[in-house]
XYZ file of C-alpha atoms in Angstrom:
429
model
C -0.017 0.038 0.027
C 1.380 3.433 -0.937
C 0.976 6.101 1.747
C 1.174 8.743 -1.017
C -1.469 7.142 -3.289
C -5.072 8.223 -4.041
C -6.501 5.459 -1.890
C -4.639 6.857 1.071
C -5.829 10.442 0.334
C -9.464 9.648 -0.274
C -10.038 6.620 2.125
C -7.268 6.023 4.710
C -6.686 9.637 5.657
C -10.421 10.432 6.217
C -10.727 7.155 8.292
C -7.749 8.266 10.309
C -9.354 11.713 10.917
C -12.656 10.027 11.929
C -10.862 7.722 14.328
C -9.113 10.715 16.051
C -12.369 12.745 16.134
C -14.204 9.750 17.760
C -11.410 9.240 20.295
C -11.402 12.948 21.204
C -15.140 12.883 21.639
C -14.904 9.823 23.900
C -12.321 11.541 26.060
C -14.751 14.343 26.924
C -16.749 11.700 28.825
C -13.788 9.982 30.554
C -14.264 11.745 33.840
C -17.381 9.589 34.297
C -15.541 6.227 34.281
C -11.876 6.382 33.443
C -10.208 6.430 36.929
C -12.255 3.267 37.937
C -11.642 1.681 34.611
C -7.860 2.215 34.841
C -7.821 0.832 38.385
C -10.028 -2.254 37.966
C -10.250 -3.102 34.250
C -7.075 -1.918 32.512
C -4.622 -4.312 34.274
C -6.585 -7.354 33.226
C -7.288 -6.209 29.696
C -3.733 -5.158 29.114
C -2.543 -8.589 30.473
C -4.847 -10.422 28.010
C -3.517 -8.368 25.092
C 0.019 -8.868 26.256
C -0.536 -12.543 26.612
C -1.785 -12.748 23.034
C 1.181 -10.655 21.851
C 3.551 -13.130 23.493
C 1.846 -16.142 21.924
C 2.463 -14.604 18.503
C 6.131 -13.722 19.231
C 8.934 -15.993 18.203
C 11.461 -17.318 20.714
C 14.884 -15.645 19.889
C 16.944 -17.768 22.186
C 18.983 -14.902 23.456
C 20.821 -14.527 26.750
C 20.129 -11.883 29.307
C 21.103 -8.391 28.023
C 22.005 -9.902 24.655
C 21.194 -7.797 21.573
C 20.482 -9.051 17.991
C 20.741 -6.506 15.250
C 18.265 -6.667 12.430
C 19.434 -7.168 8.865
C 19.533 -3.737 7.052
C 19.134 -1.840 10.322
C 21.074 1.164 9.136
C 18.832 1.339 6.047
C 15.740 1.428 8.193
C 17.313 4.064 10.376
C 18.026 6.215 7.321
C 14.530 5.852 6.135
C 13.231 7.141 9.447
C 15.550 10.068 9.311
C 14.437 10.917 5.745
C 10.709 10.748 6.604
C 10.968 12.801 9.779
C 13.156 15.361 8.163
C 10.643 15.812 5.389
C 7.800 15.964 7.883
C 9.530 18.721 9.878
C 10.296 20.818 6.808
C 6.716 20.395 5.488
C 4.973 21.345 8.700
C 7.152 23.915 10.416
C 8.507 27.221 9.184
C 12.169 28.206 9.870
C 12.357 29.883 13.317
C 9.481 27.812 14.605
C 10.548 24.205 13.948
C 9.359 21.761 16.649
C 10.499 18.354 17.726
C 8.888 15.502 15.864
C 8.208 13.509 19.024
C 7.620 14.834 22.523
C 6.576 17.928 20.701
C 4.769 20.286 22.964
C 6.663 21.639 25.953
C 4.556 21.680 29.153
C 7.565 23.020 31.106
C 11.359 22.797 31.609
C 11.702 22.507 35.340
C 14.703 22.828 37.654
C 15.273 19.693 39.749
C 17.720 17.628 41.833
C 18.499 14.033 41.071
C 19.671 12.218 44.225
C 21.154 8.766 44.089
C 20.010 6.803 47.048
C 22.378 5.329 49.649
C 22.598 1.570 50.524
C 21.776 0.258 47.052
C 22.371 -3.413 46.433
C 25.837 -4.076 44.842
C 24.282 -5.346 41.552
C 22.708 -1.971 41.049
C 25.713 0.210 41.925
C 27.005 1.030 38.516
C 27.576 4.208 36.557
C 25.455 7.056 37.832
C 24.201 4.924 40.669
C 27.654 3.787 41.919
C 27.797 6.239 44.767
C 25.207 8.327 46.625
C 25.112 11.999 45.587
C 22.862 14.778 44.341
C 23.089 16.247 40.826
C 21.356 19.286 39.293
C 18.862 18.410 36.537
C 16.784 20.048 33.862
C 13.513 18.127 33.503
C 11.376 18.640 30.458
C 7.681 17.558 30.453
C 6.098 17.326 27.106
C 3.242 15.951 24.944
C 3.501 13.101 22.452
C 3.610 14.959 19.108
C 4.124 15.106 16.223
C 1.995 18.231 16.472
C 1.412 20.688 19.329
C -2.452 21.062 19.526
C -4.470 22.117 22.429
C -3.894 19.695 25.329
C -7.493 18.263 25.127
C -6.918 17.314 21.467
C -3.521 15.658 22.005
C -3.186 11.891 22.171
C -3.451 11.377 25.948
C 0.239 10.640 26.517
C 3.046 12.524 28.363
C 6.751 12.330 28.196
C 9.571 13.357 30.582
C 13.226 13.858 29.764
C 15.699 14.279 32.702
C 19.046 15.838 31.963
C 21.290 15.028 34.900
C 24.283 17.411 34.939
C 27.706 17.252 36.551
C 28.175 13.629 35.607
C 31.859 12.847 35.155
C 33.244 10.104 32.930
C 33.345 9.174 29.213
C 30.101 9.534 27.228
C 28.760 7.499 24.391
C 27.747 10.651 22.379
C 30.476 13.232 22.418
C 28.396 16.406 21.862
C 27.934 16.676 25.635
C 30.605 15.947 28.215
C 28.948 16.104 31.639
C 25.273 14.990 31.158
C 23.265 11.737 31.574
C 19.866 11.793 29.864
C 16.981 9.671 30.951
C 13.915 9.680 28.694
C 10.547 8.146 29.641
C 6.924 8.216 28.416
C 3.511 7.456 30.038
C 2.672 4.328 28.015
C 4.840 1.358 29.127
C 5.324 0.114 25.553
C 6.178 1.629 22.112
C 3.762 1.471 19.228
C 6.373 -0.340 17.086
C 8.458 -3.332 18.096
C 11.730 -2.317 16.415
C 13.343 0.007 13.961
C 11.963 -1.892 10.970
C 8.351 -1.358 12.241
C 9.159 2.308 12.938
C 10.437 2.756 9.355
C 7.076 1.376 8.057
C 5.118 3.656 10.394
C 6.757 7.007 9.543
C 5.478 7.407 5.914
C 1.950 6.961 7.219
C 2.536 9.612 9.882
C 3.853 11.970 7.253
C 0.862 11.322 5.045
C -1.474 12.166 8.038
C -3.030 8.797 7.592
C -1.575 6.844 10.609
C -4.443 4.203 10.485
C -2.862 2.905 7.326
C -0.030 1.436 9.325
C -2.496 -1.057 10.824
C -3.169 -2.376 7.270
C 0.410 -2.359 5.913
C 0.100 -5.363 6.097
C -2.531 -6.335 8.787
C -0.898 -7.918 11.801
C 0.046 -7.349 15.442
C -0.162 -3.615 14.973
C -3.779 -3.769 16.142
C -2.812 -5.371 19.408
C -0.019 -2.678 19.897
C -2.493 0.093 19.257
C -4.979 -1.276 21.705
C -2.331 -1.527 24.445
C -1.246 2.091 23.691
C -4.854 3.284 24.013
C -5.195 1.690 27.468
C -2.489 3.977 28.586
C -3.692 7.084 26.744
C -6.359 8.637 28.951
C -7.193 12.351 29.253
C -4.364 13.449 31.425
C -4.840 15.751 34.423
C -1.280 16.801 35.434
C 2.029 15.594 33.993
C 3.536 15.519 37.483
C 1.021 12.918 38.564
C 1.818 10.382 35.828
C 3.932 7.278 36.094
C 6.521 7.111 33.274
C 8.323 4.203 31.658
C 11.464 3.977 29.528
C 9.731 1.342 27.257
C 13.175 0.234 26.021
C 16.044 -1.389 27.920
C 19.445 -0.156 29.057
C 22.551 -1.730 30.436
C 23.264 -1.462 34.173
C 26.910 -2.562 34.317
C 28.221 -5.584 32.440
C 25.627 -8.230 31.371
C 22.660 -6.752 33.193
C 19.700 -5.082 31.465
C 17.057 -2.876 33.076
C 14.145 -0.727 32.144
C 13.332 2.504 33.961
C 10.265 3.921 35.597
C 9.559 7.366 37.288
C 6.714 7.436 39.745
C 5.252 10.263 41.862
C 5.682 9.768 45.605
C 2.357 11.486 46.316
C -1.004 10.038 45.362
C -3.960 12.107 44.209
C -5.286 13.529 41.012
C -5.672 17.055 39.910
C -9.226 17.917 38.913
C -9.635 18.436 35.158
C -11.261 21.829 34.501
C -14.835 21.825 33.172
C -13.638 23.985 30.273
C -9.970 23.068 29.774
C -7.733 25.838 28.277
C -5.313 25.167 25.469
C -2.541 24.632 28.026
C -4.386 23.287 31.027
C -1.659 20.669 31.655
C 0.982 23.287 32.079
C -1.373 25.255 34.254
C -1.816 22.264 36.517
C 1.964 21.906 36.831
C 2.293 25.591 37.578
C -0.249 25.354 40.403
C 1.418 22.115 41.880
C 4.937 23.724 41.961
C 3.608 27.083 43.211
C 2.362 25.615 46.432
C 5.125 23.194 47.277
C 7.878 20.762 46.226
C 7.226 17.597 44.282
C 9.139 14.363 44.486
C 9.264 11.229 42.186
C 11.039 7.937 42.565
C 13.384 6.834 39.766
C 13.320 3.046 39.600
C 14.958 0.172 37.671
C 13.450 -3.188 36.806
C 16.112 -5.877 36.155
C 15.605 -8.363 33.275
C 15.309 -11.921 34.569
C 13.645 -13.690 31.574
C 15.081 -12.963 27.959
C 11.813 -13.952 26.257
C 9.103 -12.445 28.341
C 11.326 -9.392 29.053
C 12.839 -9.005 25.515
C 15.656 -6.614 24.472
C 14.602 -6.345 20.818
C 10.833 -5.878 21.096
C 9.662 -2.591 22.470
C 5.999 -3.547 22.398
C 6.380 -5.899 25.386
C 5.925 -4.557 28.959
C 8.250 -6.477 31.238
C 6.082 -8.309 33.793
C 6.374 -6.975 37.326
C 5.712 -10.451 38.713
C 9.091 -11.499 37.208
C 11.038 -8.517 38.519
C 9.766 -5.642 40.600
C 10.814 -2.056 40.322
C 13.466 -0.956 42.745
C 14.004 2.817 43.611
C 17.628 3.890 42.929
C 17.244 7.642 42.903
C 14.825 10.428 43.847
C 13.927 13.367 41.527
C 13.116 16.373 43.664
C 11.371 19.310 41.991
C 11.516 22.353 44.348
C 8.589 24.896 44.456
C 9.316 27.242 41.491
C 7.809 29.317 38.720
C 8.785 27.853 35.341
C 6.329 29.129 32.724
C 8.079 32.412 31.907
C 8.838 33.052 28.191
C 12.536 32.758 28.820
C 12.402 29.395 30.535
C 9.956 27.934 28.024
C 12.248 29.124 25.241
C 15.125 27.378 27.005
C 13.701 24.125 25.645
C 14.986 25.080 22.186
C 18.689 24.976 23.140
C 18.375 21.616 24.951
C 19.032 18.317 23.202
C 17.890 15.110 24.874
C 19.311 11.851 23.630
C 19.549 8.500 25.499
C 23.143 8.227 24.163
C 24.195 11.169 26.335
C 25.162 8.434 28.644
C 27.919 6.704 30.583
C 28.931 3.380 28.939
C 27.511 1.564 31.969
C 23.988 2.671 30.913
C 24.384 1.999 27.185
C 20.935 1.843 25.395
C 19.938 -1.612 24.139
C 17.767 -2.862 21.318
C 17.189 -1.751 17.723
C 14.803 1.098 18.693
C 17.444 2.513 20.978
C 20.291 2.034 18.557
C 18.321 4.096 15.924
C 17.669 6.799 18.466
C 21.396 7.741 18.475
C 21.287 8.956 14.936
C 17.578 9.922 14.708
C 17.629 12.127 17.802
C 21.003 13.738 16.964
C 20.257 14.562 13.376
C 16.687 15.773 14.124
C 17.975 18.026 16.925
C 20.608 19.403 14.500
C 17.897 20.050 11.881
C 15.601 21.729 14.347
C 18.202 23.981 15.733
C 19.523 24.785 12.331
C 16.042 25.823 11.068
C 15.650 28.001 14.163
C 19.146 29.449 14.134
C 19.654 28.216 17.684
C 23.003 26.566 18.614
C 23.246 23.623 20.872
C 24.152 24.486 24.427
C 25.166 21.927 27.032
C 23.526 23.239 30.242
C 25.221 23.285 33.640
C 22.313 23.906 35.955
C 23.390 27.504 36.630
C 21.212 28.929 33.974
C 18.917 31.817 35.145
C 15.988 33.557 33.571
C 15.039 37.272 33.993
C 11.302 36.771 33.987
C 11.203 33.670 36.121
C 10.373 34.132 39.847
C 10.272 31.154 42.249
C 7.593 31.359 44.929
C 8.745 33.783 47.570
C 12.012 34.504 45.727
C 13.572 37.321 43.799
C 14.311 37.101 40.038
C 17.384 34.963 39.412
C 19.130 37.248 36.918
C 19.779 37.267 33.213
C 19.503 34.194 31.020
C 22.758 33.417 29.185
C 22.142 34.078 25.441
C 24.038 31.708 23.063
C 25.486 33.002 19.861
C 22.544 33.448 17.508
C 20.155 34.398 20.304
C 18.321 37.691 20.240
C 17.878 39.943 23.239
C 17.579 38.718 26.786
C 16.088 35.323 26.037
C 16.748 32.420 23.762
C 14.619 32.147 20.656
C 10.965 30.762 20.617
C 10.429 27.478 22.364
C 10.378 24.229 20.585
C 10.370 20.657 21.978
C 11.765 17.238 21.036
C 15.121 15.605 20.862
């Protein structure tokens, strides 16, 4: 099936639009049932879908933490880069280019990432080797690839933590002292590997994503259903549990996935008439009245088939390995929605390969992210005439005032910036 053909334009694209319209209409009624559904029904339904998914998967006979590159993996990666590059150029004007994924910035928040003491020896590697506290810039965002009003987005949130002051050699040399940790609210990806992602992107570019389910028909329907179970109408990005969805090394021969979970329970009330940026407003209110803390956790791979490295559509079962807190992300009370601080998102690059070797990304989806994230960040910043800046945590913004505090001073303006703040905000890699 050709994503650029007449059948796509006259049939698949209208069906995709109808699906999105129906989904958005349903979400306006979710307050009546969704919290109870997510608590009592979603776990069992997701488990049934995951069980069916596992029945259809082939046993790869891999060892723990073992990778198996796909044939033509670099070709698939290049296809993804070509499609996303074309999408960005077709949909954003120079000076306003946005990230393709994790597109809409809810906020870039100042934080502290504290490695916990007394961790088990098998978890004490890399960043988690010794207890300590690091400054962090934490970006909360929407799914993309567009940046619509929050109510019309896809019911998913992302968080990217840039831990700074991390010494040691890095896998990606464009930053020297950072460790990036990137997570999303669904626990699985929509595609299992880089080959599936390369098939998906032409449909996204054609604005006919439903065509991916028919190209050819297969397990994509199961993957979509599992994604929808974790795509409710969100209330507050700070209250969401996030998952890495893909694995990483933790030392030699040990694979883990990450999760970030709020330490407080509760749910912000969704406004009767949500504004275009009601999710950001919920975050502003939360951090205006006090601090917010989240546990950063790891889940160790114990079964190479039911906890695969090369299939990102499988959620690792917690009955086989529970999450263990290894660090705490503390977000102090602050004001972060100033123009300058929102614009700061544009100079930041998040990439899981900004990493110590002990935390090397695993699996084909992760291997592709090295080039895809780097080249898309370079394209976005080139279109916006914004250079890349490796942050230190000492950045300050003239129009940002923490609750009860004085302004912090001028924001550093990189070459190519204009005036007292960096150029307009964009989100993404």
